[in-house]
Amino acid sequence: MSLPEDAPAVINHLLAKSFKPARYGRDEQLQETLEEHTRQVVAMLGGLMRRSPHLARIAGRDDFWHLAFWAAVVHDFGKAATGFQAMLRGGERFSYRHEVLSLACVPWVADADTRQGITLAVVSHHRDRGVIEDAYLDMDDLEIHACSDVLEVLLSHWRVEDRAALRRWLSETPEVWRTELGFAANGARPVTAPAMEDPATAIEMGLLAYFQTRRLSHADRRWATLLRGVIQQADRLASAGAKPPDPYWLPTAETLAARLTVRVGVPVTFRPHQKAAARPGHSIILAPTGSGKTEAALLWAGAQQHDLGVACRISYGLPYQASLNAMQARLQADLEVEQVAILHGRALQVLFQNSLSTHVDDSGDPVETSLREARRANDHQRLHLPAVAVLTPYQLLRAAYRLPGYETVLASVAGSALILDEIHAYEPRRLGMFLAVLNALVTDWGVRACVITATMPGWLRERLETLLGVQAMSAPRAVALQNCRHRVEILDASVDDPAVLDGVVARVTAGESMLVAVNTVARAQAVMEALRLRLEPDQVRLLHSRLTGRDRKAREDDILALLKAGGQGRPIAVVATQVIEVSLDLDFDGIVSEPAPLEALIQRFGRVNRRGRKGQPVLLEGHPVRVVPVTVLAQPTGGQGIYPPALVAGTLDVLRGAQAAGGLLHDGLLDSWLDRIYTDDLLTGLLGELDGGQDAVARQLRDLAPFESEAGLRREFDELFDGVEVLPHRFEAEYRALVETSPIEARTLLVPISERRRRMHRSQIHWDDHLKLHIAALAYDDELGLSFQVAASPPIFDDWGELSDDP
């Protein structure tokens, strides 16, 4: 990209940007003028302001949008440097920071009250404080001052005629933007009598102000964090070629009910507990599975928008990636919003696979089209462009660990409505971490929170009620009774007992689709093979986490298609691990499950008789319901290395008592059961872990400050995820070919395993430094997935992952 020698006035010079699809979602390199880019940044900022004008209140500064507007106007003025412009014409790299030179322009738009804020927004819009300090400040025992030699060279690129051109432009165009884009109505004032300060003095004062942010008060940290966040977000959205963010108002209750009626095919009217959720303020909603918790949460979110008077952003948190994938599709349909962001570690692959399914019959290249669309969507979503997002709480935890971009995360969530679903599903230490983040969000960042769940033990309910300052709202008992769908039976056997397998086969042969839920992948693989010997091979499916992304999506789609055939499809047996507990809208006729904690079993049962239309009619306290038997196996005892043995034993004791009382399960029983399961001894250890996680993150949040992401915490954050992805050796050649032309598609060949497993099998798993991933010399079967058996004729590696001399 180069400039013509007779380039126009400096404000029309091209930016030094080479927009690459892999980074910014651009389809091609783009040339644009400084004015064009600045206009785009200000337009993006205006969209963020219209979505969240109340950020000024949360920041504690009435002039917040004044600071943001004028910082956005001058943030790239330093690109007028002659060396920068020469680089655009193909010259050598400009090795100085343009945002530091932009500091010379801050006095043109700032007065004594606004100078600090505008200065910090301009100088920080790319680099953390430490990077700028190292390059531009001299620090000794006596004083701190700008590096005079560096500053002298930088200012040698700052021509008088270019400064004059910028000043002339500044006196005309931004004033039009200020009024047209709504900034004037939100506190942005016109510039009056701009100062003619010496450029060197202005830069040095700006650098010292950046250095002094080490001593910002807690209140000043908040506005500085939000200011940097919105400027970075606006700048990056402009670079990504996005449309300005639009405020999105959630549909009214009447509109949402009409859309749901179309989707489910029967008239939808909201129940009393759903209507009661539509109230301002924090909320905790306890309601049975299938009773409309998601709709209740959306009605709650709509009430927050109405109460605040702004179309604040909506975030929906779930614990599992598969849950998020399904929720994104559901919200996209029900809300009829242009885009629902999906934020988790494999979002790009999900977007690619979803896009590919819509382009499979295209006459052009569907893979290339899908790659382009997925990259663009992922970039826009990571920059928090959509008004509605589904995410894992780990995305919010990134801020506590000060990972790069944490100010943008906080700016995007501040003042939003946050829904947290299935919060009980996390192990105690991580749950404690999330509670610490939730406390900070509602205390310091103006977030309104709604926690929804079907199962919540008393100790967790008490913690949340204290944190949010509200009492949990439970659905009426009648709702729990009406949602009774299951009758529990305990069988003292294991899943591989011939009688158990024969019972599954008999029901499938009789025309029922059965779920066999097991706790480990190895067990699932063995059971699947045993059932295939008893049924036709195409009547058995296996679903677990150790499948490639490509195979897992194909398997899920296949199972969904078979079970959504309205009972007309061929009956099947699905053997699945914990992945079946979430996301997939499946409706089996029956289940046989290995023992697990009550919360996990309830999720598994939720995949059976999902609509309450199967099984035998029963009258429960005057409510007619239809129930099917759900079988829990009592063997093997203990947690199988997956769950705490005491938790599983307590669950079995409670369920045996329920079976003796007739076995009918409804959500009105769950809270008392959970309180019986969580004995004092069990709670002591559990709460100790929870408190440890909560205290650790709370300490980090107390010290949270802007402008200093912490690379050292990256490893600690990554260690929260006990997993790595490996490439089965069988797919190595295919991966190497795909990665050159379709790197996102290539990633669908990877399989997740735990870090513990990787260490156990380090002689079969090595790191390929060229591909930057682990290659596993382990067997992979299209039906069974990855097993920890050595592949046929594999390469052999020593314990350090290097090629071995052994034949």
CSV table of N, CA, C and O in Angstrom, one decimal, residues 59 85 96 103 106 153 185 249 431 478 512 522:
chain,number,residue,atom,x,y,z
A,59,ALA,N,-19.0,5.6,35.5
A,59,ALA,CA,-17.7,6.1,35.6
A,59,ALA,C,-17.5,7.2,36.6
A,59,ALA,O,-16.4,7.5,37.1
A,85,GLN,N,4.2,8.9,7.2
A,85,GLN,CA,3.6,9.0,5.8
A,85,GLN,C,4.6,8.4,4.8
A,85,GLN,O,4.2,7.8,3.8
A,96,TYR,N,8.5,4.7,15.8
A,96,TYR,CA,8.0,5.5,17.0
A,96,TYR,C,6.5,5.4,17.1
A,96,TYR,O,5.8,5.0,16.2
A,103,LEU,N,-0.1,13.2,21.4
A,103,LEU,CA,-0.2,14.0,22.7
A,103,LEU,C,0.0,15.5,22.4
A,103,LEU,O,-0.5,16.3,23.2
A,106,VAL,N,-3.3,17.3,22.2
A,106,VAL,CA,-4.3,17.3,23.3
A,106,VAL,C,-4.6,18.7,23.8
A,106,VAL,O,-5.8,19.0,24.0
A,153,VAL,N,13.8,13.4,18.0
A,153,VAL,CA,13.7,12.7,16.7
A,153,VAL,C,12.2,12.7,16.3
A,153,VAL,O,11.8,12.9,15.2
A,185,ALA,N,-25.8,15.9,23.0
A,185,ALA,CA,-26.9,15.6,23.9
A,185,ALA,C,-26.4,14.8,25.1
A,185,ALA,O,-27.1,14.6,26.1
A,249,TRP,N,-33.5,-3.1,21.7
A,249,TRP,CA,-34.5,-3.3,22.7
A,249,TRP,C,-35.1,-4.7,22.6
A,249,TRP,O,-35.5,-5.1,21.6
A,431,LEU,N,-16.3,-21.9,41.1
A,431,LEU,CA,-17.6,-21.2,41.5
A,431,LEU,C,-17.2,-20.0,42.4
A,431,LEU,O,-17.8,-18.9,42.2
A,478,ALA,N,-47.2,-25.7,42.2
A,478,ALA,CA,-48.0,-26.3,41.1
A,478,ALA,C,-47.2,-26.5,39.8
A,478,ALA,O,-47.4,-27.4,39.1
A,512,GLU,N,-38.5,-48.0,21.2
A,512,GLU,CA,-38.2,-46.8,22.0
A,512,GLU,C,-36.7,-46.4,21.7
A,512,GLU,O,-35.9,-47.3,21.5
A,522,ALA,N,-13.9,-44.1,28.3
A,522,ALA,CA,-13.6,-45.5,28.1
A,522,ALA,C,-14.8,-46.4,28.3
A,522,ALA,O,-15.0,-47.4,27.6
